[in-house]
């Protein structure tokens, strides 16, 4: 089932989400619906607050880079170097992230912030502990798009949006657009 995506201005996007305590059929159904909703919207990540639920749950699916000559993205997954693609779609609850490395500027967008894209500076690497629905845990050390996406999605669980993290100069030009979005909400 495709769920409505909460839009900028909705307070659910600004709340700190609660840990997931139980994995039951209701949660598994929510995950299936979130994946369907993300694919339908052509997104690569979706956090539970974006479908109106303030719980620490995220789905991610980063497609293969189909540009010719590009090597598949790799990450250290539970101590083993593996293709990022091998863990997609990635579903996790109650994540712990440790971003590190040098700050890196990259253009971000968000399914909850319509028609706005902006450069955001974040560390280029992430170490992440990602509990899975089946009780196992993925320990990931990565860079590239996955590192970016993990930081963006986990920000949603804290009530942050990428627009909070742009430079103060960029914020000035964004403010008007965001005000319009909030009014429409
Ligand atoms: Ni987002």
Short mmCIF file of N, CA and C and ligand atoms in Angstrom, two decimals:
data_model
loop_
_atom_site.label_atom_id
_atom_site.label_comp_id
_atom_site.label_asym_id
_atom_site.label_seq_id
_atom_site.Cartn_x
_atom_site.Cartn_y
_atom_site.Cartn_z
N UNK A 1 0.85 -1.19 0.00
CA UNK A 1 0.00 0.00 0.00
C UNK A 1 0.89 1.25 0.00
N UNK A 2 0.54 2.17 -0.87
CA UNK A 2 1.32 3.42 -0.91
C UNK A 2 0.79 4.38 0.15
N UNK A 3 1.71 4.87 0.97
CA UNK A 3 1.32 5.74 2.09
C UNK A 3 1.53 7.20 1.70
N UNK A 4 0.73 8.11 2.28
CA UNK A 4 0.98 9.53 2.04
C UNK A 4 2.30 9.94 2.70
N UNK A 5 3.10 10.73 1.99
CA UNK A 5 4.39 11.19 2.53
C UNK A 5 4.19 12.52 3.23
N UNK A 6 4.58 12.58 4.49
CA UNK A 6 4.42 13.82 5.26
C UNK A 6 5.30 14.91 4.66
N UNK A 7 4.75 16.10 4.61
CA UNK A 7 5.44 17.20 3.95
C UNK A 7 5.91 18.27 4.93
N UNK A 8 6.89 19.01 4.48
CA UNK A 8 7.48 20.11 5.25
C UNK A 8 6.39 20.95 5.91
N UNK A 9 6.55 21.21 7.19
CA UNK A 9 5.54 21.96 7.92
C UNK A 9 4.78 21.06 8.88
N UNK A 10 4.76 19.74 8.58
CA UNK A 10 4.10 18.79 9.47
C UNK A 10 4.99 18.56 10.71
N UNK A 11 4.44 18.77 11.90
CA UNK A 11 5.27 18.65 13.11
C UNK A 11 5.87 17.25 13.33
N UNK A 12 5.31 16.24 12.69
CA UNK A 12 5.84 14.88 12.86
C UNK A 12 7.29 14.80 12.35
N UNK A 13 7.63 15.68 11.40
CA UNK A 13 8.99 15.69 10.86
C UNK A 13 9.99 16.36 11.82
N UNK A 14 9.47 17.02 12.84
CA UNK A 14 10.33 17.75 13.77
C UNK A 14 10.46 17.10 15.14
N UNK A 15 9.77 15.98 15.31
CA UNK A 15 9.81 15.30 16.61
C UNK A 15 10.98 14.32 16.66
N UNK A 16 11.47 14.04 17.86
CA UNK A 16 12.47 12.99 18.04
C UNK A 16 11.71 11.67 18.12
N UNK A 17 12.10 10.72 17.29
CA UNK A 17 11.36 9.45 17.21
C UNK A 17 11.76 8.49 18.33
N UNK A 18 10.82 7.64 18.71
CA UNK A 18 11.03 6.68 19.80
C UNK A 18 11.62 5.38 19.25
N UNK A 19 12.41 4.68 20.08
CA UNK A 19 12.95 3.39 19.64
C UNK A 19 11.83 2.40 19.31
N UNK A 20 12.09 1.52 18.36
CA UNK A 20 11.17 0.42 18.07
C UNK A 20 11.40 -0.64 19.15
N UNK A 21 10.33 -1.03 19.84
CA UNK A 21 10.46 -1.98 20.95
C UNK A 21 10.14 -3.41 20.51
N UNK A 22 9.14 -3.55 19.64
CA UNK A 22 8.75 -4.90 19.21
C UNK A 22 8.65 -4.96 17.68
N UNK A 23 9.16 -6.06 17.15
CA UNK A 23 9.00 -6.32 15.71
C UNK A 23 7.86 -7.31 15.56
N UNK A 24 6.74 -6.82 15.07
CA UNK A 24 5.58 -7.69 14.90
C UNK A 24 5.04 -7.54 13.47
N UNK A 25 3.92 -8.17 13.20
CA UNK A 25 3.36 -8.13 11.84
C UNK A 25 3.01 -6.72 11.41
N UNK A 26 2.54 -5.94 12.37
CA UNK A 26 2.18 -4.55 12.05
C UNK A 26 3.42 -3.79 11.56
N UNK A 27 4.55 -4.01 12.22
CA UNK A 27 5.79 -3.33 11.82
C UNK A 27 6.28 -3.84 10.45
N UNK A 28 6.20 -5.16 10.26
CA UNK A 28 6.64 -5.73 8.98
C UNK A 28 5.78 -5.21 7.83
N UNK A 29 4.50 -5.02 8.10
CA UNK A 29 3.62 -4.47 7.07
C UNK A 29 3.97 -3.01 6.79
N UNK A 30 4.29 -2.28 7.85
CA UNK A 30 4.72 -0.88 7.67
C UNK A 30 5.98 -0.81 6.80
N UNK A 31 6.93 -1.71 7.04
CA UNK A 31 8.16 -1.75 6.25
C UNK A 31 7.85 -2.00 4.77
N UNK A 32 6.98 -2.99 4.50
CA UNK A 32 6.61 -3.30 3.12
C UNK A 32 5.96 -2.08 2.47
N UNK A 33 5.11 -1.40 3.20
CA UNK A 33 4.45 -0.21 2.67
C UNK A 33 5.42 0.95 2.46
N UNK A 34 6.38 1.08 3.36
CA UNK A 34 7.38 2.14 3.20
C UNK A 34 8.25 1.90 1.97
N UNK A 35 8.63 0.64 1.74
CA UNK A 35 9.42 0.33 0.54
C UNK A 35 8.62 0.65 -0.72
N UNK A 36 7.37 0.23 -0.72
CA UNK A 36 6.51 0.47 -1.89
C UNK A 36 6.37 1.98 -2.14
N UNK A 37 6.18 2.72 -1.05
CA UNK A 37 6.00 4.17 -1.14
C UNK A 37 7.27 4.84 -1.67
N UNK A 38 8.43 4.38 -1.17
CA UNK A 38 9.71 4.95 -1.60
C UNK A 38 9.96 4.67 -3.08
N UNK A 39 9.72 3.44 -3.52
CA UNK A 39 9.94 3.10 -4.93
C UNK A 39 9.02 3.92 -5.83
N UNK A 40 7.78 4.04 -5.40
CA UNK A 40 6.79 4.76 -6.21
C UNK A 40 7.18 6.23 -6.38
N UNK A 41 7.83 6.78 -5.34
CA UNK A 41 8.23 8.19 -5.37
C UNK A 41 9.63 8.38 -5.94
N UNK A 42 10.25 7.27 -6.40
CA UNK A 42 11.62 7.30 -6.93
C UNK A 42 12.63 7.82 -5.91
N UNK A 43 12.42 7.49 -4.65
CA UNK A 43 13.37 7.88 -3.60
C UNK A 43 14.39 6.78 -3.37
N UNK A 44 15.47 7.11 -2.65
CA UNK A 44 16.47 6.08 -2.30
C UNK A 44 16.48 5.82 -0.80
N UNK A 45 15.66 6.58 -0.05
CA UNK A 45 15.58 6.36 1.38
C UNK A 45 14.30 6.96 1.93
N UNK A 46 13.79 6.35 3.00
CA UNK A 46 12.57 6.85 3.62
C UNK A 46 12.61 6.49 5.11
N UNK A 47 12.37 7.48 5.95
CA UNK A 47 12.34 7.26 7.39
C UNK A 47 10.89 7.29 7.87
N UNK A 48 10.60 6.55 8.93
CA UNK A 48 9.22 6.40 9.40
C UNK A 48 8.47 7.73 9.63
N UNK A 49 9.14 8.78 10.16
CA UNK A 49 8.41 10.05 10.31
C UNK A 49 7.86 10.59 8.99
N UNK A 50 8.48 10.18 7.90
CA UNK A 50 8.01 10.64 6.58
C UNK A 50 6.71 9.98 6.15
N UNK A 51 6.30 8.95 6.89
CA UNK A 51 4.97 8.39 6.65
C UNK A 51 4.12 8.55 7.92
N UNK A 52 4.50 9.54 8.72
CA UNK A 52 3.66 9.92 9.86
C UNK A 52 3.87 9.14 11.14
N UNK A 53 4.97 8.37 11.21
CA UNK A 53 5.21 7.55 12.40
C UNK A 53 6.52 7.97 13.07
N UNK A 54 6.45 8.40 14.32
CA UNK A 54 7.66 8.81 15.02
C UNK A 54 8.34 7.63 15.72
N UNK A 55 8.83 6.70 14.90
CA UNK A 55 9.59 5.56 15.42
C UNK A 55 10.89 5.44 14.63
N UNK A 56 11.90 4.80 15.28
CA UNK A 56 13.24 4.75 14.69
C UNK A 56 13.36 3.58 13.71
N UNK A 57 12.82 3.83 12.53
CA UNK A 57 12.78 2.83 11.46
C UNK A 57 13.09 3.53 10.13
N UNK A 58 13.98 2.91 9.34
CA UNK A 58 14.40 3.50 8.06
C UNK A 58 14.46 2.40 6.99
N UNK A 59 14.09 2.76 5.77
CA UNK A 59 14.34 1.88 4.62
C UNK A 59 15.20 2.65 3.60
N UNK A 60 16.12 1.93 2.98
CA UNK A 60 17.03 2.54 1.99
C UNK A 60 17.16 1.56 0.82
N UNK A 61 17.17 2.07 -0.40
CA UNK A 61 17.56 1.24 -1.54
C UNK A 61 18.32 2.10 -2.53
N UNK A 62 19.63 1.92 -2.53
CA UNK A 62 20.49 2.68 -3.44
C UNK A 62 20.71 1.85 -4.69
N UNK A 63 20.29 2.37 -5.86
CA UNK A 63 20.45 1.58 -7.08
C UNK A 63 21.91 1.48 -7.51
N UNK A 64 22.19 0.47 -8.29
CA UNK A 64 23.51 0.31 -8.90
C UNK A 64 23.80 1.51 -9.79
N UNK A 65 25.03 2.02 -9.72
CA UNK A 65 25.44 3.08 -10.63
C UNK A 65 25.67 2.44 -12.00
N UNK A 66 24.81 2.82 -12.96
CA UNK A 66 24.88 2.12 -14.24
C UNK A 66 25.80 2.78 -15.25
N UNK A 67 26.47 3.83 -14.82
CA UNK A 67 27.41 4.49 -15.71
C UNK A 67 28.52 3.51 -16.09
N UNK A 68 28.88 3.51 -17.36
CA UNK A 68 29.87 2.56 -17.83
C UNK A 68 31.23 2.82 -17.19
N UNK A 69 31.89 1.75 -16.84
CA UNK A 69 33.24 1.88 -16.29
C UNK A 69 33.28 2.18 -14.80
N UNK A 70 32.13 2.36 -14.16
CA UNK A 70 32.17 2.61 -12.71
C UNK A 70 32.20 1.28 -11.96
N UNK A 71 33.07 1.24 -10.99
CA UNK A 71 33.18 0.07 -10.12
C UNK A 71 31.96 0.05 -9.20
N UNK A 72 31.45 -1.12 -8.84
CA UNK A 72 30.35 -1.15 -7.88
C UNK A 72 30.80 -0.61 -6.52
N UNK A 73 29.91 0.14 -5.87
CA UNK A 73 30.22 0.69 -4.55
C UNK A 73 30.41 -0.44 -3.55
N UNK A 74 31.43 -0.33 -2.71
CA UNK A 74 31.73 -1.37 -1.72
C UNK A 74 31.65 -0.78 -0.31
N UNK A 75 31.42 -1.64 0.66
CA UNK A 75 31.43 -1.22 2.05
C UNK A 75 31.90 -2.38 2.91
N UNK A 76 32.44 -2.07 4.08
CA UNK A 76 32.79 -3.14 5.01
C UNK A 76 31.54 -3.48 5.80
N UNK A 77 31.07 -4.71 5.64
CA UNK A 77 29.81 -5.15 6.24
C UNK A 77 30.12 -6.34 7.14
N UNK A 78 29.93 -6.16 8.44
CA UNK A 78 30.30 -7.18 9.43
C UNK A 78 31.72 -7.71 9.17
N UNK A 79 32.63 -6.77 8.93
CA UNK A 79 34.05 -7.10 8.81
C UNK A 79 34.49 -7.57 7.44
N UNK A 80 33.57 -7.64 6.49
CA UNK A 80 33.89 -8.17 5.17
C UNK A 80 33.61 -7.11 4.12
N UNK A 81 34.53 -6.93 3.16
CA UNK A 81 34.31 -5.97 2.09
C UNK A 81 33.32 -6.57 1.08
N UNK A 82 32.17 -5.92 0.96
CA UNK A 82 31.12 -6.47 0.08
C UNK A 82 30.48 -5.35 -0.73
N UNK A 83 29.85 -5.69 -1.90
CA UNK A 83 29.14 -4.66 -2.65
C UNK A 83 27.98 -4.10 -1.83
N UNK A 84 27.82 -2.79 -1.86
CA UNK A 84 26.70 -2.13 -1.18
C UNK A 84 25.38 -2.73 -1.66
N UNK A 85 25.35 -3.04 -2.94
CA UNK A 85 24.13 -3.58 -3.56
C UNK A 85 23.65 -4.87 -2.87
N UNK A 86 24.60 -5.62 -2.29
CA UNK A 86 24.25 -6.92 -1.71
C UNK A 86 23.41 -6.79 -0.44
N UNK A 87 23.32 -5.59 0.13
CA UNK A 87 22.50 -5.42 1.34
C UNK A 87 21.26 -4.57 1.08
N UNK A 88 20.96 -4.34 -0.21
CA UNK A 88 19.76 -3.57 -0.57
C UNK A 88 18.60 -4.51 -0.87
N UNK A 89 17.34 -4.15 -0.57
CA UNK A 89 16.99 -2.97 0.21
C UNK A 89 17.45 -3.12 1.67
N UNK A 90 17.88 -2.03 2.24
CA UNK A 90 18.39 -2.02 3.61
C UNK A 90 17.28 -1.50 4.53
N UNK A 91 16.93 -2.33 5.51
CA UNK A 91 15.88 -1.97 6.47
C UNK A 91 16.49 -2.07 7.86
N UNK A 92 16.35 -1.04 8.68
CA UNK A 92 16.90 -1.14 10.04
C UNK A 92 16.08 -0.33 11.03
N UNK A 93 16.27 -0.71 12.31
CA UNK A 93 15.61 -0.01 13.41
C UNK A 93 16.69 0.45 14.40
N UNK A 94 16.37 1.47 15.17
CA UNK A 94 17.22 1.92 16.28
C UNK A 94 18.71 2.02 15.91
N UNK A 95 19.05 2.76 14.87
CA UNK A 95 20.44 2.82 14.41
C UNK A 95 21.35 3.65 15.33
N UNK A 96 22.63 3.32 15.28
CA UNK A 96 23.66 4.17 15.89
C UNK A 96 24.63 4.53 14.78
N UNK A 97 24.86 5.82 14.60
CA UNK A 97 25.76 6.28 13.53
C UNK A 97 26.95 7.01 14.12
N UNK A 98 28.09 6.79 13.48
CA UNK A 98 29.28 7.56 13.84
C UNK A 98 29.90 8.08 12.55
N UNK A 99 29.51 9.28 12.13
CA UNK A 99 30.11 9.86 10.92
C UNK A 99 31.55 10.28 11.22
N UNK A 100 32.45 10.11 10.23
CA UNK A 100 33.83 10.55 10.41
C UNK A 100 34.43 10.89 9.05
N UNK A 101 35.65 11.40 9.08
CA UNK A 101 36.31 11.76 7.82
C UNK A 101 36.15 13.23 7.53
N UNK A 102 36.52 13.60 6.29
CA UNK A 102 36.47 15.03 5.98
C UNK A 102 35.08 15.44 5.51
N UNK A 103 34.78 16.72 5.75
CA UNK A 103 33.48 17.27 5.34
C UNK A 103 33.41 17.26 3.81
N UNK A 104 32.25 16.94 3.31
CA UNK A 104 32.09 16.75 1.87
C UNK A 104 30.75 17.38 1.46
N UNK A 105 30.80 18.22 0.42
CA UNK A 105 29.59 18.93 -0.04
C UNK A 105 28.89 18.10 -1.11
N UNK A 106 27.59 17.91 -0.94
CA UNK A 106 26.84 17.06 -1.88
C UNK A 106 25.41 17.58 -1.96
N UNK A 107 24.80 17.52 -3.15
CA UNK A 107 23.44 18.03 -3.31
C UNK A 107 22.43 17.01 -2.80
N UNK A 108 21.57 17.44 -1.88
CA UNK A 108 20.54 16.56 -1.34
C UNK A 108 19.15 17.07 -1.66
N UNK A 109 18.22 16.14 -1.66
CA UNK A 109 16.80 16.46 -1.76
C UNK A 109 16.09 15.55 -0.78
N UNK A 110 14.79 15.70 -0.67
CA UNK A 110 14.05 14.90 0.30
C UNK A 110 12.59 14.79 -0.15
N UNK A 111 12.02 13.59 -0.03
CA UNK A 111 10.63 13.39 -0.46
C UNK A 111 9.65 14.22 0.38
N UNK A 112 10.10 14.72 1.54
CA UNK A 112 9.23 15.55 2.39
C UNK A 112 9.44 17.04 2.17
N UNK A 113 10.39 17.38 1.32
CA UNK A 113 10.67 18.81 1.06
C UNK A 113 10.62 19.00 -0.45
N UNK A 114 9.43 19.26 -0.93
CA UNK A 114 9.14 19.27 -2.36
C UNK A 114 9.94 20.28 -3.15
N UNK A 115 10.56 19.81 -4.26
CA UNK A 115 11.20 20.70 -5.23
C UNK A 115 12.33 21.56 -4.68
N UNK A 116 12.93 21.14 -3.60
CA UNK A 116 14.09 21.88 -3.11
C UNK A 116 15.28 20.93 -3.04
N UNK A 117 16.38 21.38 -3.64
CA UNK A 117 17.63 20.64 -3.53
C UNK A 117 18.68 21.63 -3.07
N UNK A 118 19.60 21.18 -2.26
CA UNK A 118 20.62 22.10 -1.75
C UNK A 118 21.88 21.33 -1.39
N UNK A 119 23.01 22.05 -1.45
CA UNK A 119 24.29 21.45 -1.07
C UNK A 119 24.39 21.37 0.45
N UNK A 120 24.74 20.18 0.92
CA UNK A 120 24.87 19.96 2.36
C UNK A 120 26.26 19.39 2.62
N UNK A 121 26.92 19.92 3.64
CA UNK A 121 28.23 19.43 4.02
C UNK A 121 28.11 18.41 5.16
N UNK A 122 28.65 17.23 4.94
CA UNK A 122 28.64 16.17 5.98
C UNK A 122 29.95 15.40 5.88
N UNK A 123 30.33 14.70 6.96
CA UNK A 123 31.51 13.83 6.87
C UNK A 123 31.31 12.77 5.78
N UNK A 124 32.42 12.38 5.12
CA UNK A 124 32.29 11.49 3.96
C UNK A 124 32.26 10.00 4.31
N UNK A 125 32.50 9.66 5.58
CA UNK A 125 32.46 8.25 6.01
C UNK A 125 31.48 8.08 7.18
N UNK A 126 30.98 6.86 7.32
CA UNK A 126 30.10 6.54 8.45
C UNK A 126 30.41 5.13 8.95
N UNK A 127 30.49 4.99 10.27
CA UNK A 127 30.41 3.67 10.89
C UNK A 127 29.01 3.56 11.47
N UNK A 128 28.31 2.49 11.18
CA UNK A 128 26.92 2.38 11.61
C UNK A 128 26.62 1.01 12.21
N UNK A 129 25.84 1.01 13.25
CA UNK A 129 25.31 -0.23 13.82
C UNK A 129 23.82 -0.24 13.52
N UNK A 130 23.40 -1.21 12.70
CA UNK A 130 22.04 -1.21 12.19
C UNK A 130 21.30 -2.50 12.56
N UNK A 131 20.56 -2.49 13.67
CA UNK A 131 19.76 -3.67 14.03
C UNK A 131 18.72 -3.99 12.94
N UNK A 132 18.63 -5.28 12.63
CA UNK A 132 17.72 -5.76 11.59
C UNK A 132 16.42 -6.27 12.23
N UNK A 133 15.41 -6.44 11.42
CA UNK A 133 14.11 -6.89 11.94
C UNK A 133 14.19 -8.29 12.53
N UNK A 134 15.12 -9.12 12.03
CA UNK A 134 15.21 -10.52 12.51
C UNK A 134 16.07 -10.65 13.76
N UNK A 135 16.52 -9.52 14.32
CA UNK A 135 17.31 -9.57 15.56
C UNK A 135 18.81 -9.56 15.32
N UNK A 136 19.25 -9.77 14.07
CA UNK A 136 20.68 -9.68 13.78
C UNK A 136 21.08 -8.21 13.67
N UNK A 137 22.38 -7.97 13.58
CA UNK A 137 22.87 -6.60 13.52
C UNK A 137 23.86 -6.46 12.37
N UNK A 138 23.71 -5.41 11.56
CA UNK A 138 24.69 -5.10 10.53
C UNK A 138 25.63 -4.03 11.06
N UNK A 139 26.92 -4.32 11.01
CA UNK A 139 27.94 -3.31 11.33
C UNK A 139 28.53 -2.87 10.00
N UNK A 140 28.35 -1.59 9.68
CA UNK A 140 28.76 -1.11 8.37
C UNK A 140 29.77 0.02 8.50
N UNK A 141 30.78 -0.03 7.66
CA UNK A 141 31.73 1.08 7.55
C UNK A 141 31.74 1.44 6.07
N UNK A 142 31.29 2.67 5.76
CA UNK A 142 31.10 2.98 4.34
C UNK A 142 31.40 4.44 4.04
N UNK A 143 31.46 4.74 2.74
CA UNK A 143 31.56 6.12 2.28
C UNK A 143 30.56 6.28 1.13
N UNK A 144 30.75 7.29 0.30
CA UNK A 144 29.91 7.44 -0.89
C UNK A 144 28.45 7.71 -0.57
N UNK A 145 27.59 7.28 -1.50
CA UNK A 145 26.16 7.59 -1.40
C UNK A 145 25.51 6.94 -0.17
N UNK A 146 25.97 5.75 0.21
CA UNK A 146 25.38 5.09 1.38
C UNK A 146 25.67 5.89 2.64
N UNK A 147 26.90 6.40 2.78
CA UNK A 147 27.26 7.20 3.96
C UNK A 147 26.39 8.47 4.02
N UNK A 148 26.18 9.06 2.87
CA UNK A 148 25.36 10.27 2.78
C UNK A 148 23.91 9.97 3.15
N UNK A 149 23.40 8.89 2.55
CA UNK A 149 22.00 8.52 2.73
C UNK A 149 21.72 8.13 4.20
N UNK A 150 22.63 7.39 4.81
CA UNK A 150 22.45 7.00 6.22
C UNK A 150 22.35 8.24 7.10
N UNK A 151 23.21 9.23 6.85
CA UNK A 151 23.18 10.44 7.67
C UNK A 151 21.89 11.22 7.46
N UNK A 152 21.47 11.34 6.21
CA UNK A 152 20.24 12.06 5.89
C UNK A 152 19.03 11.39 6.55
N UNK A 153 18.93 10.06 6.40
CA UNK A 153 17.75 9.35 6.93
C UNK A 153 17.75 9.35 8.46
N UNK A 154 18.91 9.15 9.07
CA UNK A 154 18.95 9.11 10.54
C UNK A 154 18.69 10.49 11.13
N UNK A 155 19.01 11.54 10.39
CA UNK A 155 18.62 12.89 10.80
C UNK A 155 17.11 12.99 10.99
N UNK A 156 16.35 12.34 10.11
CA UNK A 156 14.88 12.37 10.21
C UNK A 156 14.42 11.85 11.57
N UNK A 157 15.15 10.88 12.13
CA UNK A 157 14.74 10.28 13.41
C UNK A 157 14.95 11.25 14.56
N UNK A 158 15.80 12.26 14.34
CA UNK A 158 16.05 13.28 15.37
C UNK A 158 15.24 14.54 15.11
N UNK A 159 14.43 14.55 14.07
CA UNK A 159 13.64 15.74 13.76
C UNK A 159 14.39 16.78 12.94
N UNK A 160 15.51 16.35 12.35
CA UNK A 160 16.28 17.26 11.49
C UNK A 160 15.97 17.02 10.02
N UNK A 161 16.03 18.09 9.23
CA UNK A 161 15.90 17.98 7.78
C UNK A 161 17.19 18.52 7.15
N UNK A 162 17.44 18.10 5.91
CA UNK A 162 18.70 18.52 5.27
C UNK A 162 18.79 20.03 5.15
N UNK A 163 17.63 20.68 5.08
CA UNK A 163 17.62 22.14 4.93
C UNK A 163 18.14 22.85 6.19
N UNK A 164 18.16 22.13 7.32
CA UNK A 164 18.73 22.70 8.56
C UNK A 164 20.25 22.76 8.47
N UNK A 165 20.81 21.97 7.57
CA UNK A 165 22.26 21.78 7.56
C UNK A 165 22.97 22.51 6.42
N UNK A 166 22.25 23.35 5.67
CA UNK A 166 22.90 24.09 4.59
C UNK A 166 23.66 25.28 5.18
N UNK A 167 24.54 25.86 4.39
CA UNK A 167 25.32 27.00 4.86
C UNK A 167 24.38 28.18 5.15
N UNK A 168 24.81 29.11 5.99
CA UNK A 168 23.92 30.21 6.35
C UNK A 168 23.58 31.09 5.14
N UNK A 169 24.50 31.17 4.17
CA UNK A 169 24.20 31.94 2.95
C UNK A 169 23.09 31.26 2.17
N UNK A 170 23.19 29.93 2.02
CA UNK A 170 22.17 29.18 1.28
C UNK A 170 20.83 29.22 2.01
N UNK A 171 20.90 29.29 3.34
CA UNK A 171 19.68 29.32 4.14
C UNK A 171 18.82 30.54 3.80
N UNK A 172 19.49 31.66 3.54
CA UNK A 172 18.76 32.90 3.23
C UNK A 172 17.90 32.70 1.99
N UNK A 173 18.48 32.09 0.96
CA UNK A 173 17.69 31.89 -0.26
C UNK A 173 16.63 30.80 -0.08
N UNK A 174 16.87 29.87 0.83
CA UNK A 174 15.91 28.78 1.05
C UNK A 174 14.70 29.21 1.87
N UNK A 175 14.91 30.19 2.75
CA UNK A 175 13.88 30.54 3.74
C UNK A 175 12.53 30.84 3.10
N UNK A 176 12.55 31.62 2.03
CA UNK A 176 11.28 31.99 1.38
C UNK A 176 10.56 30.77 0.83
N UNK A 177 11.33 29.93 0.13
CA UNK A 177 10.75 28.71 -0.46
C UNK A 177 10.16 27.81 0.62
N UNK A 178 10.87 27.69 1.73
CA UNK A 178 10.42 26.81 2.81
C UNK A 178 9.16 27.37 3.46
N UNK A 179 9.11 28.69 3.56
CA UNK A 179 7.93 29.33 4.17
C UNK A 179 6.70 29.02 3.30
N UNK A 180 6.90 29.09 2.00
CA UNK A 180 5.79 28.78 1.07
C UNK A 180 5.33 27.32 1.24
N UNK A 181 6.30 26.42 1.35
CA UNK A 181 5.96 24.99 1.54
C UNK A 181 5.15 24.80 2.82
N UNK A 182 5.60 25.45 3.90
CA UNK A 182 4.94 25.31 5.19
C UNK A 182 3.53 25.87 5.16
N UNK A 183 3.34 26.93 4.38
CA UNK A 183 2.00 27.53 4.26
C UNK A 183 1.06 26.59 3.53
N UNK A 184 1.62 25.90 2.52
CA UNK A 184 0.78 25.00 1.73
C UNK A 184 0.38 23.77 2.52
N UNK A 185 1.24 23.39 3.47
CA UNK A 185 1.01 22.15 4.19
C UNK A 185 -0.35 22.13 4.87
NI1 LIG B 1 14.62 13.02 3.62
#
